[in-house]
Structure formats: C-alpha cells, structure tokens
Amino acid sequence: MVLAHMFLPQIIGYGVLTLAVLKLIQRRASIALLEVKLTGVNLMKFTAN
C-alpha cells in the first residue's frame, strides 16, 4: 500500500507525459496531412493547366 503511494505520482506523471507527447504527435501528423493535401491540390491544378 505504501509502495503504491510512492509510485503513484510517477505513474501519473508518466501518463500525463505520454498523453502530451501523443497529442503533439497527433497535431504534427494532422498538420503534415494538411500540407500533403494542399500539395496534392496544387499539383492537380498545375497539371490541369
């Protein structure tokens, strides 16, 4: 029981850190996808002209 109390803050800390990293990766991925889409649209316009 005492051991759990000692490790609980660390576990919570790691959980929060992991969530933050995942959120960051998700945001980066969505930005990258948006850039790819925009590039694709520009390429389509370029080939259409």
PDB file of C-alpha atoms in Angstrom:
ATOM      1  CA  MET A   1       0.000   0.000   0.000  1.00  0.00           C
ATOM      2  CA  VAL A   2       2.820   2.391   0.952  1.00  0.00           C
ATOM      3  CA  LEU A   3       4.722   1.322  -2.168  1.00  0.00           C
ATOM      4  CA  ALA A   4       1.720   2.175  -4.351  1.00  0.00           C
ATOM      5  CA  HIS A   5       1.579   5.641  -2.789  1.00  0.00           C
ATOM      6  CA  MET A   6       5.272   6.122  -3.563  1.00  0.00           C
ATOM      7  CA  PHE A   7       4.916   5.120  -7.200  1.00  0.00           C
ATOM      8  CA  LEU A   8       1.532   6.744  -7.875  1.00  0.00           C
ATOM      9  CA  PRO A   9       2.914  10.256  -8.602  1.00  0.00           C
ATOM     10  CA  GLN A  10       5.473   8.747 -11.004  1.00  0.00           C
ATOM     11  CA  ILE A  11       2.790   6.698 -12.784  1.00  0.00           C
ATOM     12  CA  ILE A  12       0.527   9.759 -13.081  1.00  0.00           C
ATOM     13  CA  GLY A  13       3.495  11.823 -14.271  1.00  0.00           C
ATOM     14  CA  TYR A  14       4.365   9.290 -16.963  1.00  0.00           C
ATOM     15  CA  GLY A  15       0.715   9.084 -18.008  1.00  0.00           C
ATOM     16  CA  VAL A  16       0.421  12.857 -18.411  1.00  0.00           C
ATOM     17  CA  LEU A  17       3.743  12.983 -20.273  1.00  0.00           C
ATOM     18  CA  THR A  18       2.665  10.179 -22.613  1.00  0.00           C
ATOM     19  CA  LEU A  19      -0.661  11.917 -23.310  1.00  0.00           C
ATOM     20  CA  ALA A  20       1.113  15.210 -24.031  1.00  0.00           C
ATOM     21  CA  VAL A  21       3.534  13.501 -26.436  1.00  0.00           C
ATOM     22  CA  LEU A  22       0.690  11.669 -28.197  1.00  0.00           C
ATOM     23  CA  LYS A  23      -1.266  14.928 -28.536  1.00  0.00           C
ATOM     24  CA  LEU A  24       1.814  16.615 -30.023  1.00  0.00           C
ATOM     25  CA  ILE A  25       2.389  13.736 -32.473  1.00  0.00           C
ATOM     26  CA  GLN A  26      -1.296  13.800 -33.445  1.00  0.00           C
ATOM     27  CA  ARG A  27      -1.166  17.556 -34.105  1.00  0.00           C
ATOM     28  CA  ARG A  28       2.044  17.200 -36.129  1.00  0.00           C
ATOM     29  CA  ALA A  29       0.512  14.354 -38.134  1.00  0.00           C
ATOM     30  CA  SER A  30      -2.651  16.339 -38.919  1.00  0.00           C
ATOM     31  CA  ILE A  31      -0.552  19.348 -39.994  1.00  0.00           C
ATOM     32  CA  ALA A  32       1.550  17.064 -42.206  1.00  0.00           C
ATOM     33  CA  LEU A  33      -1.611  15.566 -43.735  1.00  0.00           C
ATOM     34  CA  LEU A  34      -2.956  19.051 -44.408  1.00  0.00           C
ATOM     35  CA  GLU A  35       0.306  20.000 -46.147  1.00  0.00           C
ATOM     36  CA  VAL A  36       0.185  16.829 -48.247  1.00  0.00           C
ATOM     37  CA  LYS A  37      -3.424  17.587 -49.252  1.00  0.00           C
ATOM     38  CA  LEU A  38      -2.544  21.175 -50.196  1.00  0.00           C
ATOM     39  CA  THR A  39       0.469  19.982 -52.202  1.00  0.00           C
ATOM     40  CA  GLY A  40      -1.746  17.433 -53.953  1.00  0.00           C
ATOM     41  CA  VAL A  41      -4.322  20.107 -54.828  1.00  0.00           C
ATOM     42  CA  ASN A  42      -1.589  22.414 -56.143  1.00  0.00           C
ATOM     43  CA  LEU A  43      -0.132  19.581 -58.246  1.00  0.00           C
ATOM     44  CA  MET A  44      -3.579  18.813 -59.679  1.00  0.00           C
ATOM     45  CA  LYS A  45      -4.067  22.491 -60.568  1.00  0.00           C
ATOM     46  CA  PHE A  46      -0.603  22.594 -62.120  1.00  0.00           C
ATOM     47  CA  THR A  47      -1.224  19.510 -64.262  1.00  0.00           C
ATOM     48  CA  ALA A  48      -4.712  20.791 -65.213  1.00  0.00           C
ATOM     49  CA  ASN A  49      -3.170  24.000 -66.575  1.00  0.00           C
TER      50      ASN A  49
END
